């Protein structure tokens, strides 16, 4: 059982470049989300989705785009990378029922120079 | 907005001893969920334990247990018989149970406590 799979594990970008962080889950979870983790800040929600075709903004959405065309996939796009987006990114999913915990991918460490 | 505070940036414990990590939260809601996640150096986020606010009984999972004090808005994690593999960053997290307005879609994290286990 793969769970939540994120690719790539590491990425270095130059300022202004674009890229897509991939996330896929095989647990048929309705809810998927992206968090960023910065030193001393904990994890903060970027975007989330409650099902195919439905997305919404989290706490820190600026500079990021998402789409949810299938239940399994939830990619995160950086359109024009900035040094402030240097961070570790986590994709997470869960069932919609209330007490279901988040299942996390292994994270992507992104550096923007 | 809800906030989660972990007042201990770092803690250390001797192997086989017990340690308690503190977490307090601020909310005006009566129904919610609380979680402790562990993040070892591998960076993976691992669920340790969860608590539903409507349950008075404290959750336990093997060597891990919580002291949930709803009135005090406190949710501490106790690790008994500490092992070297328990060394990690521990995050406390809060999620609303209120489905209106999408507030139950966000997990609010504390800033974490780095636990060191000494042999």
Short mmCIF file of N, CA, C and O in Angstrom, two decimals, chain A residues 9-10 31 35 37 40-45 48 50 59 88 90 94 96-109, chain B residues 33 35 37 39 42-47 50 52 54-55 89 91 95-97 101-112:
data_model
loop_
_atom_site.label_atom_id
_atom_site.label_comp_id
_atom_site.label_asym_id
_atom_site.label_seq_id
_atom_site.Cartn_x
_atom_site.Cartn_y
_atom_site.Cartn_z
N UNK A 9 11.67 14.40 -4.34
CA UNK A 9 12.06 14.53 -2.92
C UNK A 9 12.84 15.82 -2.69
O UNK A 9 12.77 16.42 -1.63
N UNK A 10 13.63 16.22 -3.66
CA UNK A 10 14.42 17.44 -3.58
C UNK A 10 14.33 18.18 -4.90
O UNK A 10 14.19 17.57 -5.96
N UNK A 31 -10.38 14.04 0.81
CA UNK A 31 -9.72 15.28 1.15
C UNK A 31 -8.22 15.18 0.89
O UNK A 31 -7.57 14.22 1.30
N UNK A 35 0.77 21.44 2.60
CA UNK A 35 1.31 22.25 3.68
C UNK A 35 2.75 22.60 3.37
O UNK A 35 3.44 21.86 2.68
N UNK A 37 6.38 23.64 5.47
CA UNK A 37 7.00 23.62 6.79
C UNK A 37 8.25 24.49 6.76
O UNK A 37 9.18 24.22 5.99
N UNK A 40 10.78 26.88 12.77
CA UNK A 40 10.16 27.70 13.79
C UNK A 40 8.72 28.11 13.51
O UNK A 40 8.14 28.90 14.26
N UNK A 41 8.14 27.57 12.43
CA UNK A 41 6.78 28.00 12.05
C UNK A 41 5.76 26.86 12.10
O UNK A 41 4.58 27.09 11.86
N UNK A 42 6.18 25.66 12.33
CA UNK A 42 5.25 24.55 12.22
C UNK A 42 4.86 24.34 10.77
O UNK A 42 5.58 24.71 9.85
N UNK A 43 3.69 23.73 10.54
CA UNK A 43 3.19 23.51 9.19
C UNK A 43 2.02 24.44 8.94
O UNK A 43 1.16 24.61 9.81
N UNK A 44 1.98 24.99 7.74
CA UNK A 44 0.89 25.91 7.38
C UNK A 44 0.21 25.45 6.10
O UNK A 44 0.87 25.03 5.16
N UNK A 45 -1.11 25.55 6.09
CA UNK A 45 -1.92 25.05 4.97
C UNK A 45 -1.85 26.00 3.79
O UNK A 45 -2.12 27.20 3.92
N UNK A 48 -6.28 23.26 -0.31
CA UNK A 48 -6.86 21.96 -0.04
C UNK A 48 -7.99 21.67 -1.04
O UNK A 48 -8.46 22.57 -1.76
N UNK A 50 -11.62 19.02 -1.40
CA UNK A 50 -12.52 18.04 -0.76
C UNK A 50 -13.07 17.03 -1.76
O UNK A 50 -13.91 16.20 -1.41
N UNK A 59 -4.15 28.91 4.38
CA UNK A 59 -3.60 30.04 5.14
C UNK A 59 -2.61 30.86 4.32
O UNK A 59 -2.54 32.07 4.45
N UNK A 88 9.99 23.12 2.98
CA UNK A 88 9.66 21.71 2.80
C UNK A 88 8.15 21.61 2.62
O UNK A 88 7.39 22.16 3.43
N UNK A 90 4.64 19.39 2.13
CA UNK A 90 3.99 18.12 2.41
C UNK A 90 2.61 18.08 1.79
O UNK A 90 1.82 19.01 1.92
N UNK A 94 -6.91 12.56 3.73
CA UNK A 94 -7.68 11.84 4.74
C UNK A 94 -9.10 11.59 4.21
O UNK A 94 -9.54 12.21 3.24
N UNK A 96 -13.14 11.91 4.58
CA UNK A 96 -13.95 13.04 4.99
C UNK A 96 -14.55 12.87 6.38
O UNK A 96 -14.89 13.85 7.01
N UNK A 97 -14.66 11.65 6.88
CA UNK A 97 -15.33 11.49 8.17
C UNK A 97 -14.52 12.21 9.24
O UNK A 97 -13.32 12.30 9.18
N UNK A 98 -15.22 12.71 10.24
CA UNK A 98 -14.69 13.72 11.13
C UNK A 98 -13.39 13.37 11.83
O UNK A 98 -12.47 14.16 11.88
N UNK A 99 -13.29 12.19 12.41
CA UNK A 99 -12.13 11.91 13.25
C UNK A 99 -10.97 11.30 12.48
O UNK A 99 -10.00 10.85 13.07
N UNK A 100 -11.06 11.31 11.16
CA UNK A 100 -10.01 10.68 10.37
C UNK A 100 -8.73 11.53 10.41
O UNK A 100 -8.79 12.75 10.18
N UNK A 101 -7.57 10.95 10.71
CA UNK A 101 -6.33 11.74 10.76
C UNK A 101 -5.75 11.95 9.37
O UNK A 101 -6.07 11.24 8.42
N UNK A 102 -4.88 12.94 9.25
CA UNK A 102 -4.17 13.18 8.01
C UNK A 102 -3.06 12.15 7.81
O UNK A 102 -2.35 11.81 8.76
N UNK A 103 -2.93 11.68 6.59
CA UNK A 103 -1.82 10.82 6.18
C UNK A 103 -0.90 11.68 5.31
O UNK A 103 -1.36 12.26 4.32
N UNK A 104 0.37 11.74 5.66
CA UNK A 104 1.30 12.62 4.97
C UNK A 104 2.19 11.86 4.00
O UNK A 104 2.55 10.70 4.24
N UNK A 105 2.56 12.56 2.91
CA UNK A 105 3.65 12.10 2.07
C UNK A 105 4.98 12.38 2.75
O UNK A 105 5.02 12.94 3.85
N UNK A 106 6.07 12.00 2.11
CA UNK A 106 7.40 12.13 2.72
C UNK A 106 8.03 13.50 2.54
O UNK A 106 9.15 13.72 2.99
N UNK A 107 7.36 14.39 1.84
CA UNK A 107 7.83 15.76 1.74
C UNK A 107 8.75 16.00 0.55
O UNK A 107 9.41 15.09 0.04
N UNK A 108 8.78 17.25 0.13
CA UNK A 108 9.69 17.72 -0.93
C UNK A 108 10.45 18.92 -0.37
O UNK A 108 9.83 19.89 0.07
N UNK A 109 11.78 18.82 -0.40
CA UNK A 109 12.58 19.98 0.03
C UNK A 109 12.88 20.82 -1.20
O UNK A 109 13.56 20.36 -2.11
N UNK B 33 -10.89 18.13 17.38
CA UNK B 33 -10.00 16.99 17.47
C UNK B 33 -8.58 17.49 17.73
O UNK B 33 -8.18 18.54 17.21
N UNK B 35 -4.38 16.22 17.91
CA UNK B 35 -3.46 15.20 17.43
C UNK B 35 -2.04 15.50 17.91
O UNK B 35 -1.66 16.66 18.09
N UNK B 37 1.71 14.54 16.29
CA UNK B 37 2.47 13.94 15.20
C UNK B 37 3.94 13.95 15.57
O UNK B 37 4.44 14.87 16.22
N UNK B 39 7.88 13.73 13.95
CA UNK B 39 8.66 13.89 12.73
C UNK B 39 10.11 13.55 13.03
O UNK B 39 10.88 14.37 13.53
N UNK B 42 14.05 11.58 9.32
CA UNK B 42 13.67 11.18 7.96
C UNK B 42 12.66 12.14 7.34
O UNK B 42 12.39 12.07 6.14
N UNK B 43 12.09 13.03 8.13
CA UNK B 43 11.16 14.08 7.69
C UNK B 43 9.71 13.58 7.61
O UNK B 43 8.79 14.37 7.44
N UNK B 44 9.51 12.28 7.72
CA UNK B 44 8.17 11.74 7.62
C UNK B 44 7.31 12.22 8.79
O UNK B 44 7.78 12.33 9.91
N UNK B 45 6.05 12.53 8.54
CA UNK B 45 5.11 12.93 9.58
C UNK B 45 4.29 11.70 9.98
O UNK B 45 3.56 11.14 9.16
N UNK B 46 4.38 11.31 11.24
CA UNK B 46 3.76 10.08 11.71
C UNK B 46 2.76 10.41 12.81
O UNK B 46 3.11 11.07 13.79
N UNK B 47 1.53 9.94 12.66
CA UNK B 47 0.53 10.16 13.70
C UNK B 47 0.89 9.33 14.93
O UNK B 47 1.11 8.13 14.84
N UNK B 50 -4.44 10.53 18.85
CA UNK B 50 -5.48 11.52 18.60
C UNK B 50 -6.53 11.46 19.71
O UNK B 50 -6.71 10.43 20.35
N UNK B 52 -10.60 12.95 20.63
CA UNK B 52 -11.81 13.69 20.32
C UNK B 52 -12.21 14.48 21.55
O UNK B 52 -12.24 13.92 22.65
N UNK B 54 -15.00 15.48 22.66
CA UNK B 54 -16.20 15.06 23.37
C UNK B 54 -15.96 13.84 24.27
O UNK B 54 -16.81 13.48 25.08
N UNK B 55 -14.80 13.23 24.10
CA UNK B 55 -14.48 12.06 24.93
C UNK B 55 -13.71 12.51 26.17
O UNK B 55 -12.69 13.19 26.07
N UNK B 89 11.07 15.48 16.28
CA UNK B 89 10.27 16.68 16.53
C UNK B 89 8.84 16.23 16.70
O UNK B 89 8.34 15.40 15.93
N UNK B 91 4.84 17.46 17.04
CA UNK B 91 3.92 18.55 16.76
C UNK B 91 2.55 18.23 17.34
O UNK B 91 2.02 17.14 17.14
N UNK B 95 -7.90 20.44 15.08
CA UNK B 95 -8.83 20.57 13.95
C UNK B 95 -10.24 20.73 14.47
O UNK B 95 -10.69 19.98 15.34
N UNK B 96 -10.93 21.69 13.92
CA UNK B 96 -12.32 21.92 14.29
C UNK B 96 -13.20 20.77 13.83
O UNK B 96 -12.91 20.12 12.82
N UNK B 97 -14.27 20.52 14.55
CA UNK B 97 -15.27 19.55 14.11
C UNK B 97 -16.46 20.24 13.47
O UNK B 97 -17.40 19.59 13.04
N UNK B 101 -18.43 26.58 6.90
CA UNK B 101 -17.36 27.50 6.55
C UNK B 101 -16.03 26.85 6.26
O UNK B 101 -15.02 27.52 6.05
N UNK B 102 -15.99 25.55 6.24
CA UNK B 102 -14.75 24.86 5.90
C UNK B 102 -13.71 24.86 6.98
O UNK B 102 -12.56 24.49 6.76
N UNK B 103 -14.06 25.26 8.23
CA UNK B 103 -13.05 25.34 9.27
C UNK B 103 -12.55 23.96 9.68
O UNK B 103 -11.48 23.85 10.30
N UNK B 104 -13.29 22.91 9.37
CA UNK B 104 -12.82 21.58 9.75
C UNK B 104 -11.86 21.01 8.73
O UNK B 104 -11.45 19.86 8.84
N UNK B 105 -11.49 21.79 7.72
CA UNK B 105 -10.54 21.30 6.72
C UNK B 105 -9.11 21.68 7.04
O UNK B 105 -8.20 21.24 6.37
N UNK B 106 -8.92 22.50 8.03
CA UNK B 106 -7.57 22.97 8.32
C UNK B 106 -7.06 22.35 9.61
O UNK B 106 -7.76 22.33 10.62
N UNK B 107 -5.85 21.84 9.56
CA UNK B 107 -5.16 21.36 10.75
C UNK B 107 -4.19 22.47 11.17
O UNK B 107 -3.33 22.87 10.39
N UNK B 108 -4.38 22.97 12.38
CA UNK B 108 -3.51 24.03 12.90
C UNK B 108 -2.44 23.40 13.77
O UNK B 108 -2.75 22.70 14.74
N UNK B 109 -1.18 23.66 13.43
CA UNK B 109 -0.06 23.04 14.12
C UNK B 109 0.61 24.01 15.09
O UNK B 109 0.66 25.22 14.86
N UNK B 110 1.17 23.45 16.16
CA UNK B 110 2.11 24.19 16.98
C UNK B 110 3.46 24.22 16.29
O UNK B 110 3.64 23.61 15.22
N UNK B 111 4.43 24.91 16.91
CA UNK B 111 5.73 25.05 16.27
C UNK B 111 6.67 23.88 16.54
O UNK B 111 7.76 23.83 15.97
N UNK B 112 6.26 22.98 17.40
CA UNK B 112 7.02 21.76 17.60
C UNK B 112 7.92 21.77 18.81
O UNK B 112 8.35 22.84 19.28
#
